[in-house]
Amino acid sequence: MEKLVWNEQLNIGVEAVDKAHANIFRIAGKMIDLVEHEENYRTACKEGLKYLEEYSMKHFSEEEAYMRSVRYSGYAKHKQIHDAFRDQTLVTLKKTLELSGYSRAAAQRFLGVLLGWITGHIMTEDQEITGEIAASRIYDASYQSSVIADAFCQAMQDVFHIRTRLADEHYNGRNMGMGFFCHLCYNAEDGKRVQLLLGVEERLIRRGVGLIFGLSAMHDPAMIQEVSMQLYEQLLHHMSKLFKSDISYQLVKEELLTSDEFRSDFMTRYPCSMLFETRLGYFAFCARTWKNKKKA
């Protein structure tokens, strides 16, 4: 794999924070190189991943101190996101690593999730600290395709700086070939459940994710999947902020799918099914909602 390069578009304009982010990328890049190319990598990998985790947690503390110093209004929610990543996501990843005996696959998953989560977090939550992204609520809560399409295109521009247009308001599940497929399930405070089905062309993923990390393309399939899942969770989280609603959603299930599983899931019917086009490829976005049944 090519060397990871810090993308200066990810800078939020606070020198200490930007330097820390760039350093996390540098350390992660060294770890990826070690896992991919060193035969006797396990001991060094164990120590390196521990250092990477500790450095990331130290950075969270320093970033939180900065937010307090400027009296950032979104501090409490931002800290909750840091805490959830530290206390839930990292704990699960570490257990998987230990149970696998620090296998290459588990180490790559750890690095993929960490890189994807931190990058997505920088591109959404961290950019809001300095106003680089204004998560203003500009859309009325609606399930109309036109409203959802506008919000999706706005989120893609905000987060990935990629111009996106609605190619088909009624996506029919046509075969996208090789790609990245997943579905995500959310519970809402008002008792609703939302299920999203996503399909992304392989060329869009390889080039899009690669560009974020300063690469011509990203090639490792496992790394692409982990990074992509985290990035799109952050994208959808940002998209939800664009709607005029105080209802919060909690992610309760995420699952990677094969192309066949994607098509089978699609056939269960999604009232909202749209196909978007970018200069790098196509992206299918499907959604459905329902009310949770109250227990007797």
XYZ file of C-alpha atoms in Angstrom:
296
model
C 0.000 0.000 0.000
C 1.162 3.570 -0.695
C 2.093 5.696 2.302
C -0.765 7.511 3.991
C -0.486 11.273 3.534
C -2.187 13.788 5.781
C -4.813 15.614 3.733
C -4.681 19.300 4.642
C -8.339 19.651 3.657
C -8.986 17.896 6.974
C -7.403 20.754 8.950
C -9.873 22.575 11.176
C -7.651 25.639 11.652
C -6.431 24.942 15.201
C -2.708 24.202 14.987
C -2.390 21.896 17.998
C -5.439 19.862 16.972
C -4.364 19.622 13.325
C -0.858 18.486 14.313
C -2.305 15.781 16.551
C -4.587 14.539 13.776
C -1.666 14.440 11.329
C 0.400 12.525 13.874
C -2.350 9.914 14.333
C -2.275 9.364 10.571
C 1.526 9.077 10.614
C 1.471 6.460 13.393
C -1.381 4.543 11.741
C 0.509 4.562 8.447
C 3.555 3.014 10.123
C 1.351 0.376 11.746
C -0.305 -0.517 8.424
C 3.132 -0.906 6.823
C 4.283 -3.093 9.711
C 1.223 -5.362 9.602
C 1.392 -5.735 5.826
C 5.120 -6.359 5.367
C 6.781 -7.680 8.542
C 6.608 -11.421 9.180
C 7.389 -11.170 12.898
C 5.093 -8.234 13.444
C 3.017 -9.385 16.430
C 5.074 -8.042 19.350
C 5.786 -4.718 17.683
C 2.176 -4.527 16.523
C 0.879 -5.066 20.050
C 3.021 -2.249 21.443
C 2.381 0.006 18.463
C -1.385 -0.336 18.611
C -1.315 0.327 22.340
C 0.674 3.515 21.729
C -1.694 4.562 18.929
C -4.689 4.068 21.212
C -3.087 6.001 24.085
C -2.070 8.847 21.783
C -5.591 9.066 20.348
C -7.116 9.197 23.844
C -4.618 11.882 24.895
C -5.625 13.867 21.822
C -9.324 13.559 22.762
C -8.552 15.078 26.178
C -6.600 17.948 24.633
C -9.308 18.595 22.045
C -11.940 18.650 24.791
C -9.823 21.140 26.755
C -9.675 23.370 23.670
C -13.471 23.196 23.247
C -13.947 24.219 26.864
C -11.483 27.093 26.452
C -13.482 28.567 23.558
C -16.815 27.689 25.219
C -17.925 25.603 22.265
C -21.703 25.144 22.485
C -21.573 21.571 21.194
C -19.017 20.424 23.775
C -21.272 18.034 25.737
C -22.438 16.080 22.681
C -18.943 16.054 21.193
C -17.519 14.615 24.422
C -20.236 11.939 24.470
C -19.079 10.833 21.002
C -15.465 10.628 22.219
C -16.552 8.649 25.285
C -18.642 6.190 23.253
C -15.745 5.511 20.913
C -13.334 4.995 23.809
C -15.651 2.927 26.031
C -17.481 0.865 23.391
C -15.838 0.736 19.950
C -12.239 0.505 21.156
C -13.083 -2.002 23.878
C -14.693 -4.321 21.306
C -11.781 -3.944 18.885
C -9.205 -4.696 21.591
C -11.051 -7.834 22.678
C -11.154 -9.042 19.077
C -7.424 -8.356 18.719
C -6.547 -10.246 21.889
C -8.775 -13.233 21.071
C -7.223 -13.468 17.607
C -3.682 -13.480 18.998
C -3.073 -10.225 17.108
C -3.759 -11.766 13.718
C -3.165 -9.681 10.622
C -6.888 -9.576 9.838
C -7.817 -8.305 13.321
C -4.990 -5.741 13.306
C -6.098 -4.463 9.899
C -9.679 -4.214 11.142
C -8.505 -2.246 14.200
C -6.574 0.178 11.987
C -9.367 0.433 9.437
C -12.012 1.272 12.033
C -9.719 3.721 13.834
C -8.725 5.523 10.632
C -12.265 5.578 9.272
C -13.802 6.762 12.533
C -11.224 9.475 13.209
C -11.332 10.726 9.618
C -15.117 10.851 9.566
C -15.131 12.502 12.987
C -12.703 15.186 11.798
C -14.752 15.793 8.651
C -17.980 16.291 10.590
C -17.851 16.912 14.351
C -14.393 18.530 14.497
C -15.078 20.818 11.536
C -18.105 22.152 13.421
C -15.900 23.387 16.284
C -14.444 26.152 14.107
C -17.446 26.565 11.846
C -15.861 24.923 8.798
C -19.078 22.922 8.582
C -22.246 24.521 9.868
C -24.720 21.798 10.776
C -27.633 24.199 10.301
C -31.064 22.612 10.139
C -32.228 23.613 6.702
C -34.685 20.861 5.743
C -38.142 20.219 7.176
C -38.538 16.657 8.455
C -39.951 14.821 5.465
C -39.854 11.477 3.711
C -40.280 13.085 0.290
C -37.624 11.858 -2.123
C -36.746 15.371 -3.281
C -36.049 16.560 0.266
C -33.981 13.487 1.157
C -32.053 13.779 -2.120
C -31.214 17.441 -1.464
C -30.063 16.625 2.075
C -27.942 13.708 0.873
C -26.230 15.821 -1.804
C -25.622 18.571 0.762
C -24.080 16.080 3.202
C -21.802 14.617 0.508
C -20.568 18.116 -0.317
C -20.081 19.062 3.348
C -18.262 15.895 4.365
C -16.450 14.613 1.276
C -16.384 17.774 -0.872
C -17.839 15.690 -3.713
C -20.534 17.072 -5.980
C -23.404 14.634 -6.126
C -26.548 14.627 -8.235
C -29.686 12.498 -8.151
C -29.437 10.162 -11.165
C -32.628 8.180 -10.554
C -35.412 8.952 -8.082
C -36.703 5.379 -8.389
C -33.690 3.095 -8.210
C -34.771 -0.387 -9.346
C -31.986 -2.434 -7.784
C -29.942 -2.777 -10.933
C -26.693 -4.689 -10.531
C -23.848 -2.384 -9.476
C -21.200 -5.072 -9.925
C -18.367 -5.151 -7.422
C -18.836 -2.673 -4.618
C -19.408 -1.938 -0.954
C -22.817 -2.894 0.471
C -24.263 -2.575 3.956
C -27.371 -1.871 5.935
C -27.692 0.209 9.073
C -30.567 0.177 11.574
C -31.420 3.058 13.910
C -33.865 3.459 16.793
C -35.467 6.873 17.298
C -36.658 8.410 20.554
C -40.233 8.576 19.237
C -40.382 4.791 18.790
C -39.634 4.723 15.083
C -37.043 2.504 13.481
C -35.105 3.474 10.396
C -33.304 1.009 8.159
C -30.884 2.212 5.493
C -29.511 0.110 2.673
C -26.395 1.414 0.952
C -24.609 0.273 -2.177
C -21.487 1.973 -3.511
C -19.609 1.175 -6.707
C -16.128 -0.213 -6.151
C -14.424 2.524 -8.171
C -16.095 5.204 -6.046
C -14.898 3.561 -2.856
C -11.337 2.900 -4.005
C -10.809 6.358 -5.463
C -12.908 8.270 -2.932
C -11.380 6.731 0.173
C -7.935 6.830 -1.432
C -8.179 10.560 -2.117
C -9.068 11.260 1.508
C -5.844 9.544 2.607
C -3.638 11.052 -0.089
C -3.471 7.826 -2.128
C -4.134 7.255 -5.822
C -6.542 4.538 -4.634
C -7.047 2.198 -1.693
C -6.682 -1.466 -2.617
C -6.956 -3.676 0.478
C -10.600 -4.947 0.507
C -10.787 -5.464 4.295
C -9.350 -2.013 4.999
C -11.723 -0.419 2.477
C -14.745 -2.049 4.123
C -13.852 -0.955 7.643
C -12.898 2.594 6.661
C -15.996 2.955 4.467
C -18.414 1.764 7.156
C -17.105 4.353 9.593
C -17.100 7.167 7.028
C -20.664 6.523 5.915
C -21.926 6.294 9.484
C -20.452 9.768 10.013
C -21.971 10.996 6.735
C -25.441 9.817 7.746
C -25.022 11.298 11.227
C -24.211 14.660 9.654
C -27.116 14.306 7.227
C -29.521 13.800 10.142
C -28.395 17.148 11.586
C -29.620 18.958 8.472
C -33.276 18.253 9.328
C -35.337 20.475 11.610
C -35.999 17.908 14.301
C -34.873 17.360 17.878
C -35.426 13.598 17.679
C -32.170 11.703 18.157
C -31.321 8.366 16.579
C -29.186 5.557 17.934
C -27.371 3.097 15.696
C -28.348 -0.407 16.847
C -27.133 -2.607 14.008
C -24.589 -2.406 11.200
C -23.886 -5.196 8.767
C -21.726 -5.585 5.686
C -23.450 -7.379 2.803
C -22.409 -9.231 -0.317
C -23.861 -8.016 -3.628
C -26.334 -10.942 -3.547
C -27.396 -10.104 0.016
C -27.827 -6.477 -1.013
C -30.148 -7.434 -3.850
C -32.130 -9.827 -1.606
C -32.506 -7.135 1.048
C -33.535 -4.590 -1.587
C -36.326 -6.892 -2.763
C -37.971 -6.647 0.698
C -39.088 -3.204 -0.508
C -37.772 0.211 0.388
C -40.272 3.062 -0.261
C -37.348 5.449 -0.672
C -34.814 4.094 -3.200
C -32.538 6.516 -5.031
C -29.422 6.337 -7.161
C -26.857 9.136 -6.956
C -24.026 9.938 -9.334
C -20.630 11.470 -8.562
C -17.625 11.983 -10.811
C -16.140 8.848 -9.234
C -19.112 6.502 -9.530
C -22.623 5.627 -8.327
C -24.166 5.333 -4.858
C -27.529 3.711 -4.042
C -29.387 5.016 -0.983
C -32.519 3.195 0.207
C -34.545 3.840 3.357
C -37.631 2.635 5.166
C -39.193 3.405 8.534
C -41.693 1.726 10.825
C -43.013 2.037 14.357
C -41.825 -0.329 17.046
C -44.717 -2.319 18.468
C -45.427 -1.517 22.100
C -45.044 -4.400 24.469
C -48.280 -5.506 26.086
